[in-house]
Coordinates of C-alpha atoms in Angstrom, one line a residue:
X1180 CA -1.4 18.2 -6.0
X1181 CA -3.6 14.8 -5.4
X1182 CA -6.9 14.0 -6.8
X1183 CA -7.9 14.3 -3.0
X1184 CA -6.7 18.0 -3.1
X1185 CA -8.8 18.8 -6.3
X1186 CA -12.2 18.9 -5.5
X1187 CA -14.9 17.3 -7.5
X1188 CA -18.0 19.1 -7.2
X1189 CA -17.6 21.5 -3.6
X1190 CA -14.8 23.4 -4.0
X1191 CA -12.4 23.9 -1.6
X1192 CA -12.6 22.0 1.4
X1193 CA -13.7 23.5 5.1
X1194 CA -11.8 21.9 8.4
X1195 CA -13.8 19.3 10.6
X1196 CA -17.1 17.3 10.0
X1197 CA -18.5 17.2 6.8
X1198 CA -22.1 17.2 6.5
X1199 CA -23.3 14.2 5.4
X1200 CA -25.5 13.7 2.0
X1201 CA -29.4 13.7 2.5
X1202 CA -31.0 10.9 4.0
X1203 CA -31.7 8.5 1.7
X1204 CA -35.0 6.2 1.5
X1205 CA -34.9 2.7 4.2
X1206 CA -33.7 0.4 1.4
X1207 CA -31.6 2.2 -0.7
X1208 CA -29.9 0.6 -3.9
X1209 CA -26.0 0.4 -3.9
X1210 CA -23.7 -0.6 -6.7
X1211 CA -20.2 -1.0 -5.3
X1212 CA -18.0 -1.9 -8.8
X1213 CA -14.9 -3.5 -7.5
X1214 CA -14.3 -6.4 -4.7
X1215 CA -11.1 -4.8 -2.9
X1216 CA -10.7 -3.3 0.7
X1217 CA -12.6 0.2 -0.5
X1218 CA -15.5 -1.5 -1.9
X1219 CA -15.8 -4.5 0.1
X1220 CA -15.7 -2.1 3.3
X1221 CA -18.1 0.0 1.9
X1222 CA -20.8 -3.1 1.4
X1223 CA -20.4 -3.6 4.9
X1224 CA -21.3 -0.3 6.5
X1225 CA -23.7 0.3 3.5
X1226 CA -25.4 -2.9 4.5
X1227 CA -25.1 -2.4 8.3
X1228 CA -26.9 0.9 7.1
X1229 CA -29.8 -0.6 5.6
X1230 CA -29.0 -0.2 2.3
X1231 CA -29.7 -3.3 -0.4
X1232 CA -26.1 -4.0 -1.5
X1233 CA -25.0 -5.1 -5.1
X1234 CA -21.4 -5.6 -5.2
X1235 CA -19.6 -6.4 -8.7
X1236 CA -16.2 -8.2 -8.9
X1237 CA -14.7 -10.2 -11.6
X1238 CA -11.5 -11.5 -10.1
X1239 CA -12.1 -12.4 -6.7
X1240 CA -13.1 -10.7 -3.2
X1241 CA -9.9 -8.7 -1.9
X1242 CA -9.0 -7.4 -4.7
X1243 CA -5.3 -6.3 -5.5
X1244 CA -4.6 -6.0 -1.8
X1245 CA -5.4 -9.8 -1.4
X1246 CA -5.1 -11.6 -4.3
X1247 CA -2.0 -10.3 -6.6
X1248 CA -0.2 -8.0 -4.0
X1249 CA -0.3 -7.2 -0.1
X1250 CA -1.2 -10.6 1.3
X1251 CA 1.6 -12.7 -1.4
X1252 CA 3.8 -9.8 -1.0
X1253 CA 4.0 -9.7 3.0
X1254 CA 3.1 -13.5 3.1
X1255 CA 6.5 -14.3 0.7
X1256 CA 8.4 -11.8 2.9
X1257 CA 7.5 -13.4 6.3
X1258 CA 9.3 -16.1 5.0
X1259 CA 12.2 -14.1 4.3
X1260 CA 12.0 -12.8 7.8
X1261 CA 12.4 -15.7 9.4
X1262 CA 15.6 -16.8 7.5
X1263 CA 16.7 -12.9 8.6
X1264 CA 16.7 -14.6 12.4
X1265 CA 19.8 -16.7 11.5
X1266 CA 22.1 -14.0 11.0
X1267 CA 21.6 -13.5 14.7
X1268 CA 22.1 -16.6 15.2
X1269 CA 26.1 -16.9 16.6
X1270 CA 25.6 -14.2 18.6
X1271 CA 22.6 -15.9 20.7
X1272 CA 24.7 -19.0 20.8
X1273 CA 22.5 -20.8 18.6
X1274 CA 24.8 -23.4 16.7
X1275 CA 23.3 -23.6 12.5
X1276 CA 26.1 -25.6 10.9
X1277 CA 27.9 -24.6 8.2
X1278 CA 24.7 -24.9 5.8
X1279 CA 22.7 -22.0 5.1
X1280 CA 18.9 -22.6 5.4
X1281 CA 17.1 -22.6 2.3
X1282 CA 14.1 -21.7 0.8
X1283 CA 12.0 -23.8 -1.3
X1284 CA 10.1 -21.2 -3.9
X1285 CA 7.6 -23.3 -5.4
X1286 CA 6.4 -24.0 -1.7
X1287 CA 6.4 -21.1 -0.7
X1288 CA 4.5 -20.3 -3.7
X1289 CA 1.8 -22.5 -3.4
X1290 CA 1.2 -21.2 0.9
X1291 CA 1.6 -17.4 -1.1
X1292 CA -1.5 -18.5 -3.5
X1293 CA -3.9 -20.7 -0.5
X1294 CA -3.7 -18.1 1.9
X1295 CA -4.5 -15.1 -0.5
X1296 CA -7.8 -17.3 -1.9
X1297 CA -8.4 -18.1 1.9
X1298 CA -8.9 -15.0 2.5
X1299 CA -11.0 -13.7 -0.5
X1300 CA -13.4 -16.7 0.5
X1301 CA -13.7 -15.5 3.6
X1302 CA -14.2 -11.9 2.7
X1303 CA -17.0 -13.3 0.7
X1304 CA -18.4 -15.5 3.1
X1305 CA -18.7 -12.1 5.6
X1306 CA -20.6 -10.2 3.0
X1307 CA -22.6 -13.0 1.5
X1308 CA -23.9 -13.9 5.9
X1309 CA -24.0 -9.8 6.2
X1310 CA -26.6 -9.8 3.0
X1311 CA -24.6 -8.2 0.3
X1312 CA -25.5 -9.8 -3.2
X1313 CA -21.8 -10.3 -4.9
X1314 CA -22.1 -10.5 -8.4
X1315 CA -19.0 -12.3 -10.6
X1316 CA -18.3 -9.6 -13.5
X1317 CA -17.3 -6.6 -14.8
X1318 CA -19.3 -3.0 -14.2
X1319 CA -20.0 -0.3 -16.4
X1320 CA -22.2 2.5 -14.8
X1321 CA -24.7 4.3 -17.5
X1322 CA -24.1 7.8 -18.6
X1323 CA -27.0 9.7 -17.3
X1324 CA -29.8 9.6 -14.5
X1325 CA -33.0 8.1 -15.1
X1326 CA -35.5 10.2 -14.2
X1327 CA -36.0 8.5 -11.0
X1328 CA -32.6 9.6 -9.9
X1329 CA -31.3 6.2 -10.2
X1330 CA -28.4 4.8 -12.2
X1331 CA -27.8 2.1 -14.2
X1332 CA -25.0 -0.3 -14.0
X1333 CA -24.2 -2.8 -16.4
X1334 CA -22.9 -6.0 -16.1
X1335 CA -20.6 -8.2 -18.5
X1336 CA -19.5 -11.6 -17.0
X1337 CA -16.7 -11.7 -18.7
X1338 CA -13.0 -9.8 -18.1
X1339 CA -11.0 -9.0 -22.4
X1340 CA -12.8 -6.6 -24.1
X1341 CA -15.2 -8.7 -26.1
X1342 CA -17.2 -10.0 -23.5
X1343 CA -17.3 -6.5 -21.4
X1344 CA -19.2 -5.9 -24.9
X1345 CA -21.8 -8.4 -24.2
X1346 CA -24.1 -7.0 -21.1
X1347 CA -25.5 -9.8 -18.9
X1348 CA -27.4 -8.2 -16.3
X1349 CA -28.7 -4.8 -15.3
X1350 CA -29.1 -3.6 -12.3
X1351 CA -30.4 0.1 -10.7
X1352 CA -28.4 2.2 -8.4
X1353 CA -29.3 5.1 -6.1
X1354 CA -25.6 5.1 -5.3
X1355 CA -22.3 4.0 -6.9
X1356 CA -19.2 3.3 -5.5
X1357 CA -16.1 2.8 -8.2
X1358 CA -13.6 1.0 -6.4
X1359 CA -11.3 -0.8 -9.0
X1360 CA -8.0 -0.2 -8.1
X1361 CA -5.1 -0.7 -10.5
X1362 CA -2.3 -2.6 -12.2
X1363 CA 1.2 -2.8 -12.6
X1364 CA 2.8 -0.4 -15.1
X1365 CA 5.0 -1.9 -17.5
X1366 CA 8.3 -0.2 -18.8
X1367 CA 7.7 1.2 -22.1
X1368 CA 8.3 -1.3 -25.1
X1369 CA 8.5 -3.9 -22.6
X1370 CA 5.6 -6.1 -21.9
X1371 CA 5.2 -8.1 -19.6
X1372 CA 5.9 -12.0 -20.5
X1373 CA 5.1 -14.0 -17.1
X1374 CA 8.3 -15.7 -17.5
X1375 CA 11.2 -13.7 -17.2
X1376 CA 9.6 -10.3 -18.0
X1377 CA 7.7 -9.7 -14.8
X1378 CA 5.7 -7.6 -12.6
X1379 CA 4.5 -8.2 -9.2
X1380 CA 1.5 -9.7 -10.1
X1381 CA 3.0 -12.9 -11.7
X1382 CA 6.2 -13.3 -9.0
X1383 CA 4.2 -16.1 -7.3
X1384 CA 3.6 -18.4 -10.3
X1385 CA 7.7 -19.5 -10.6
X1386 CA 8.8 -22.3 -9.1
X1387 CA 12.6 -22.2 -8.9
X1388 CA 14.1 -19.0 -7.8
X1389 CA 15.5 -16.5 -10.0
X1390 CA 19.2 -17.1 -10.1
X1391 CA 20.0 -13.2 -10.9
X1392 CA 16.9 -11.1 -10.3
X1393 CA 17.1 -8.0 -12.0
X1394 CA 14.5 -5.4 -10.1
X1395 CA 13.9 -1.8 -11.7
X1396 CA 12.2 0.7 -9.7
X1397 CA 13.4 1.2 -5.7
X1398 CA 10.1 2.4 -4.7
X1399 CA 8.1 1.0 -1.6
X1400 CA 7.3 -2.1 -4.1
X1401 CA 10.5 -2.9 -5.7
X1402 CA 12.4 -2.4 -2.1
X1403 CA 10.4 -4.7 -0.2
X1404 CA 10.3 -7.6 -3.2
X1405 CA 14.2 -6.7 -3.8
X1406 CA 15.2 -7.5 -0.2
X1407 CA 12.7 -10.1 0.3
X1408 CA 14.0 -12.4 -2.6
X1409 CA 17.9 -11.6 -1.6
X1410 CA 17.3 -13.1 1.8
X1411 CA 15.5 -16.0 0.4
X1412 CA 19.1 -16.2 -1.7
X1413 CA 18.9 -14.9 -5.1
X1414 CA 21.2 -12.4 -6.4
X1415 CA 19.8 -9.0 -6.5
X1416 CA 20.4 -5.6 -8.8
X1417 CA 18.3 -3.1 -7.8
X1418 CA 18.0 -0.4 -10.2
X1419 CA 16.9 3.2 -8.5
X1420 CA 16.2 6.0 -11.0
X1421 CA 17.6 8.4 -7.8
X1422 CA 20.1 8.8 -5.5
X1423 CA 18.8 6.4 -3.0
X1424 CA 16.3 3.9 -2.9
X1425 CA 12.7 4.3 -0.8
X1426 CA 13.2 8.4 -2.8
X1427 CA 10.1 9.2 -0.6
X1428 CA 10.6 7.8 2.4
X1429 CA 12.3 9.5 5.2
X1430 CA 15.8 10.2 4.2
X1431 CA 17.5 8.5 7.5
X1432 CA 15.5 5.5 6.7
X1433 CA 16.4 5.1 3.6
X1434 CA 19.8 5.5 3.8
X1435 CA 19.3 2.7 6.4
X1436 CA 18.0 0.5 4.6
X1437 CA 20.0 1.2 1.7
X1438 CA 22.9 -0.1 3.6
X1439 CA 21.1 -3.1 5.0
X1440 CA 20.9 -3.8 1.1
X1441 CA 24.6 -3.8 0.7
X1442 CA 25.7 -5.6 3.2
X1443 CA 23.7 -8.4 2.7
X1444 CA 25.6 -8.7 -0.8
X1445 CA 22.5 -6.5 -3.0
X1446 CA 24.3 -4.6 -6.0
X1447 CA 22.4 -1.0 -6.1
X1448 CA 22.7 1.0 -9.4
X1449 CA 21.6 4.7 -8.4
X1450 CA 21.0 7.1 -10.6
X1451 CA 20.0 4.8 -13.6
X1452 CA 17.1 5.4 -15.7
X1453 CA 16.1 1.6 -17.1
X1454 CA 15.6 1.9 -21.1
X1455 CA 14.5 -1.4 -22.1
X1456 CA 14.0 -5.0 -20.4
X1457 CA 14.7 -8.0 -23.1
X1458 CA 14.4 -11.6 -23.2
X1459 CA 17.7 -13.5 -24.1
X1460 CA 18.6 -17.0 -24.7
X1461 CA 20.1 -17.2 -21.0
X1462 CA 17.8 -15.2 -19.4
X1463 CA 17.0 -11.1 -20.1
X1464 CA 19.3 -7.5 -20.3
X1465 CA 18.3 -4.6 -19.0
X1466 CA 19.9 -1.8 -21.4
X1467 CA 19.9 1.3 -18.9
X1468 CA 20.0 5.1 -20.7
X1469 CA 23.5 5.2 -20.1
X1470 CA 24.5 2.4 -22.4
X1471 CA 25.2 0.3 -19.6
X1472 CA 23.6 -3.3 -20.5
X1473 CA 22.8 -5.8 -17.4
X1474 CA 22.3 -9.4 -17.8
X1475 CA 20.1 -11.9 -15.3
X1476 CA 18.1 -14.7 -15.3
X1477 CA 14.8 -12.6 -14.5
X1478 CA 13.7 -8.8 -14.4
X1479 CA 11.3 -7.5 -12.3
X1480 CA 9.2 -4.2 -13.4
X1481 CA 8.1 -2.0 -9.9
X1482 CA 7.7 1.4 -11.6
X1483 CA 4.1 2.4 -10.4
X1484 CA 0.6 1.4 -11.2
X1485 CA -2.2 2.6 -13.6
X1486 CA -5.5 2.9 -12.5
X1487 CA -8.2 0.5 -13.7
X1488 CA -10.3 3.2 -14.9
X1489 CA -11.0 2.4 -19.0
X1490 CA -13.9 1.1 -20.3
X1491 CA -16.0 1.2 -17.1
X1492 CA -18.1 4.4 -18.5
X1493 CA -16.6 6.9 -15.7
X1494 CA -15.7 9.9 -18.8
X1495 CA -19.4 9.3 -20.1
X1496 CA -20.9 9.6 -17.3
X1497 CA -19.8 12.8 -16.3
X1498 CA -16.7 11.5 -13.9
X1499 CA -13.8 13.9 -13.8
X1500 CA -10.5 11.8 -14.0
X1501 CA -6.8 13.2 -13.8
X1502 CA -4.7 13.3 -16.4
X1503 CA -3.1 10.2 -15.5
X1504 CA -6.7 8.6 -15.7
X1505 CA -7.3 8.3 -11.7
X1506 CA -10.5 9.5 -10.6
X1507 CA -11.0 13.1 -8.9
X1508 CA -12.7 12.6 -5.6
X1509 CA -13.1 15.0 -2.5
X1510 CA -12.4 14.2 1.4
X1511 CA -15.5 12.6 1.1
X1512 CA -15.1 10.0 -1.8
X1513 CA -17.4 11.8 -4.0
X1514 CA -16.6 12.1 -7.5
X1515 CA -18.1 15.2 -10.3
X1516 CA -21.3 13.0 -10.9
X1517 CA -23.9 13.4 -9.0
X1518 CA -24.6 10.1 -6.5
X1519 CA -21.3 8.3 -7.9
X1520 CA -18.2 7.7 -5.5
X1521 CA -14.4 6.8 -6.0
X1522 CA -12.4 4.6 -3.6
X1523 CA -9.2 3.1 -3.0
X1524 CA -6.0 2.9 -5.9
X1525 CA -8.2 4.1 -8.7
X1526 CA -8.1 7.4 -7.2
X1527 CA -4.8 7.8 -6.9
X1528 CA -5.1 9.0 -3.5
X1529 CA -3.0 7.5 -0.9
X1530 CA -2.0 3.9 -2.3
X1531 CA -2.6 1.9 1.1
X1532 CA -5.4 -0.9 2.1
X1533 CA -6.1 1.0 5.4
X1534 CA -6.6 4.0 3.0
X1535 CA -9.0 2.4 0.1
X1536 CA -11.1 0.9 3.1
X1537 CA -11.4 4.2 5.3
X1538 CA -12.7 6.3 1.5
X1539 CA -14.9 3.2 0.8
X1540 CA -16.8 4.0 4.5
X1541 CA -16.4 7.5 4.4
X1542 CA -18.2 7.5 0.9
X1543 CA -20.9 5.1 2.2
X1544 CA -21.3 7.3 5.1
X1545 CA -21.6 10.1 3.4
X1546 CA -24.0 8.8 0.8
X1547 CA -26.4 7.3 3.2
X1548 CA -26.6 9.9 5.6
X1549 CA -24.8 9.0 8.2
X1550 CA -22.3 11.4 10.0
X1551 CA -19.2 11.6 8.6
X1552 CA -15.2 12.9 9.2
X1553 CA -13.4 13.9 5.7
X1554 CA -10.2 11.6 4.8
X1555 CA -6.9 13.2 6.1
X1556 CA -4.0 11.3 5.1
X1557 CA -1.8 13.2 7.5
X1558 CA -2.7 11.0 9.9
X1559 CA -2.3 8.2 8.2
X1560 CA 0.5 5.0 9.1
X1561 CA 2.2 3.2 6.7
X1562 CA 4.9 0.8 6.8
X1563 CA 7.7 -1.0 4.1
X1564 CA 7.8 -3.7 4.8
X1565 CA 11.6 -4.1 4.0
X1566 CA 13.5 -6.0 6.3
X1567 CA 13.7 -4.2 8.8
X1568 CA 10.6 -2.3 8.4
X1569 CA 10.1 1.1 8.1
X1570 CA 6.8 2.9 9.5
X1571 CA 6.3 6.3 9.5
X1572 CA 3.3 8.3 10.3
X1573 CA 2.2 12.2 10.3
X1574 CA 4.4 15.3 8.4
X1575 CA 7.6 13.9 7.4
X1576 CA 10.8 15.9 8.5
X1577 CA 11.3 17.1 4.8
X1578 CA 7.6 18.4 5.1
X1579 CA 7.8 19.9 7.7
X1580 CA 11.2 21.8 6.5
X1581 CA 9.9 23.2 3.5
X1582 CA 6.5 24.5 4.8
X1583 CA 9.1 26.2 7.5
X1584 CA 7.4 25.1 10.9
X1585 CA 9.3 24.9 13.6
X1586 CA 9.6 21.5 14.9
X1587 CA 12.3 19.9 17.0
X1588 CA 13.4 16.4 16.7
X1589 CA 14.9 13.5 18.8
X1590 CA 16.1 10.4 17.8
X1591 CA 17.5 7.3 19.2
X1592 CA 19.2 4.1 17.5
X1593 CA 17.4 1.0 18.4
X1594 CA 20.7 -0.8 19.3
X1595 CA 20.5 0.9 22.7
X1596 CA 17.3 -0.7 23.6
X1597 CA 17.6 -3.0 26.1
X1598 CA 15.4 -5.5 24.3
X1599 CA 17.1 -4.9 21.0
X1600 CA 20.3 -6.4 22.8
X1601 CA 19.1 -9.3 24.1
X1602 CA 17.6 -9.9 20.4
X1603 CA 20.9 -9.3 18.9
X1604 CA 19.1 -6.7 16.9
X1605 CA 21.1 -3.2 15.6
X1606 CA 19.2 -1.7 12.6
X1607 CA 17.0 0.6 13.4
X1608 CA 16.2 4.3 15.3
X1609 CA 13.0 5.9 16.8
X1610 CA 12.6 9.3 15.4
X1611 CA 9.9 12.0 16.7
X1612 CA 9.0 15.5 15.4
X1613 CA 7.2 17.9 17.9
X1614 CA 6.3 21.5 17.4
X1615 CA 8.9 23.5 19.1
X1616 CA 6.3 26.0 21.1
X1617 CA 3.8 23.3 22.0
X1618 CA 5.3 19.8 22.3
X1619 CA 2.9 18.2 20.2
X1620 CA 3.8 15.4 18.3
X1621 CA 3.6 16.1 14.5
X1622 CA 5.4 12.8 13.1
X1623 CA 7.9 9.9 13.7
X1624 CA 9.8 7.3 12.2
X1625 CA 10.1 3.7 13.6
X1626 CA 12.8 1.8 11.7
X1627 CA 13.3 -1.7 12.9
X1628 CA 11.8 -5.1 13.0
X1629 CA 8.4 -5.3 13.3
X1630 CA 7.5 -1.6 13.2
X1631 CA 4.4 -1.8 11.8
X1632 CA 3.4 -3.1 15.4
X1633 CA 5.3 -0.5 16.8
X1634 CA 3.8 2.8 14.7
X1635 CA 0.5 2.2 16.4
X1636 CA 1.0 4.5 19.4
X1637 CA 2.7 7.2 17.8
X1638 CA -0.3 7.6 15.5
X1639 CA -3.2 7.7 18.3
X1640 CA -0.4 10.7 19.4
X1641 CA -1.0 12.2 15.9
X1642 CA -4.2 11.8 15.4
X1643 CA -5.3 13.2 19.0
X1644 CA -2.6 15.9 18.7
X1645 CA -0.8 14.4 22.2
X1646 CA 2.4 16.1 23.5
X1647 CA 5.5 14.9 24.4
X1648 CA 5.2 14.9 27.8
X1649 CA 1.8 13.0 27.5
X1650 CA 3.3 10.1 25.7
X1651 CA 6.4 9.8 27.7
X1652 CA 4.1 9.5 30.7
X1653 CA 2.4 6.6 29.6
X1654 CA 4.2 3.4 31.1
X1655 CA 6.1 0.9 29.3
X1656 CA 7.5 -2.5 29.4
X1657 CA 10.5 -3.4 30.7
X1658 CA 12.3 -4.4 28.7
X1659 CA 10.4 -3.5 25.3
X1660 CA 11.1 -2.4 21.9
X1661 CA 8.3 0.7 22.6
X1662 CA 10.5 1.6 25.8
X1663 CA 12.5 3.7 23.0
X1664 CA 9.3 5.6 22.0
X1665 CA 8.6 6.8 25.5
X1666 CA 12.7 7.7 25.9
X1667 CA 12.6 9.9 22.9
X1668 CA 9.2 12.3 23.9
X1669 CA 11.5 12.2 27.1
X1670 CA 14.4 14.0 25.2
X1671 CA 11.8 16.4 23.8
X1672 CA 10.6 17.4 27.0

């Protein structure tokens, strides 16, 4: 069960709108503690609202999502997925030469690092023009109410330990959004060492590629980095605690992708448990639980986050957390204190951007008393961003299974599209799931270049509860990668 299932302070949770909080008084005071895409979302419909915004960050507007992983992450494989054009290359009679094209890390690098802190200045610039007050520091909300109903939230402008100690500003909240994400997890008796030991966050300071990269965990994290840095031309051990890697992704897909792995030359250890990761003179080991010892020049650590929840007086204050320290929130972002809401990583809810930003203006919302539609992360899309990419939205087919509806399912490789051809393109399939009685579209899978342009239109279908019949209708270019959509609600007619 998610946090989002366990709710805070209302129970169990009753299907369609939610009513929103009590109006609150023209000029409300909002503290948003944490600068990524839940809280600076929130500061701008709180402020559209007429709210009097305070937002607290210490490391940058964006958070995570801009500065240390989505934007480097997706901006290092773009790169990758341009080099991925050349293996077509032959084929569309484009002569290369016998040289392989190569990639220049430290360059890439240094574009990975100016267009992440282009885009925190801009999100600030946006807030600061909107009238949200950003404040650089760390946030610590106060235990109890005052008796005005307000909050306090205290401010150290400082990020160790000591200097969260030392409170540098004060400031009064009617409402209080916690929205501060999380960090990699390191492998037990392991740390991190920014040189050879390392996790995502510290990828784009090298500037000479790995010669052996060593990546542990094949989740959505250590796939996409994995295959991103063995098209740029490193060699790649992936090491999957399961039997495949993307475990939770849809089972075709991974497989998939699996084998996209291997035959561009990735060795894939499957059902190895990583024990220990160790610098060496040459480079690192990673000792596995086996026994089995593997040697490279770097290691990679991709086995989850933990939520940046410590030392921010959420416990204190009467905030329920999970065992595994991630907020407990409802569909409406609120947490078990009263006037205090949780968005984005920290709540363990749906690790996405889109999803961080969508709780971040629910909570605000709700709080402000404005009307208001509880989260549902069924309707959600997502993408890996593996190459090719893999974007799924809705109840997977594995879901669906086991809670025993009966759906029906159609699916079509992409190398029959038309388009796909003339692309020298064959990885991939369009996959939708339709209630059997009905036709209406439950879920899909999109598994090929560029999918996460191409989920788009399967997920109005989810959310609006469309039929088969009533996407297949819909025209579509010819010749076009979405003509495969429209051919598979055909098959489900």
């Amino acid at each position: 069960m998610t946090s989002v299932e366990q709710a805070a302070d209302s129970g169990s949770h009753r299907p369609g709108a939610e009513p929103a909080a009590s109006p609150v008084r023209e000029g409300s005071k909002v503290v948003i503690i944490g600068g990524g895409p839940g809280g600076y979302e929130a500061a701008t419909v709180a402020v559209r609202l007429g709210a009097k915004v305070t937002l607290v960050e210490a490391q940058g507007l964006g958070g995570a999502a801009v500065l240390t992983d989505v934007v480097p992450s997706k901006t290092l494989i773009a790169t990758a997925q341009w080099l991925t054009q050349t293996e077509q290359a032959d084929e569309l009679g484009i002569g290369v030469g016998t040289d392989r094209p190569t990639a220049d890390l430290m360059r890439i690098n240094e574009r990975v690092r100016a267009l992440a802190s282009a885009q925190s200045r801009d999100i600030r610039a946006g807030l600061e023009t909107l009238g949200v007050s950003v404040v650089d520091g760390v946030g610590r909300i106060g235990a109890s109410l005052l008796p005005d109903g307000t909050r306090e939230v205290f401010v150290s402008q400082g990020w160790n330990e000591a200097a969260q100690d030392q409170i540098n500003m004060v400031l009064r909240a009617d409402v209080v959004l916690i929205a501060t994400g999380a960090r990699p997890r390191a492998l037990p008796g392991s740390p991190f060492d920014g040189e050879r030991i390392l996790n995502w966050v510290q990828l784009y300071g090298m500037k000479e590629p790995p010669e052996h990269l060593i990546v542990i965990g094949s989740g959505v994290t250590g796939a996409e980095l994995a295959g991103a840095y063995q098209v740029l031309g490193t060699k790649v051990t992936l090491v999957s605690s399961r039997d495949r890697v993307l475990p939770n992704a849809d089972e075709d897909a991974a497989r998939l992708i699996e084998d996209v792995f291997e035959r561009r030359g990735m060795v894939i250890k499957s059902h190895a448990r990583a024990k220990a990761a160790r610098r060496t003179p040459a480079g690192v080991e990673v000792e596995l639980e086996s026994g089995e010892v593997l040697g490279g020049s770097h290691v990679l650590i991709a086995v989850g986050s933990v939520p940046s929840t410590k030392r921010i007086g959420l416990e204190e204050a009467g905030v329920r957390l999970t065992e595994r320290g991630h907020v407990k929130v409802d569909r409406v972002s609120r947490t078990s204190a009263s006037h205090v809401y949780a968005a984005g990583d920290c709540t363990g809810v749906f690790p996405l951007a889109s999803v961080a930003a969508q709780m971040g203006r629910i909570a605000m919302w709700h709080a402000l008393g404005d009307a208001v539609k509880p989260l549902d992360v069924s309707l959600v899309g997502s993408t890996i961003f593996t190459l090719p990419e893999v974007a799924t939205v809705g109840m997977t087919e594995e879901q669906a299974r086991s809670n025993h509806m009966n759906i029906k399912i159609a699916q079509l490789p992409i190398a029959r599209n038309p388009r796909a051809k003339m692309q020298g393109v064959r990885d991939g399939f369009v996959k939708i799931f339709a209630e059997t009685d009905t036709g209406v579209i439950t879920g899909g899978v999109i598994v090929c270049e560029r999918a996460s342009e191409q989920i788009f239109p399967l997920t109005l279908a989810v959310t609006h509860r469309m039929t088969v019949d009533q996407l297949s209708s819909a025209y579509t270019v010819y010749p076009s990668i979405s003509g495969t959509l429209s051919e598979v609600a055909r098959m489900l007619h």
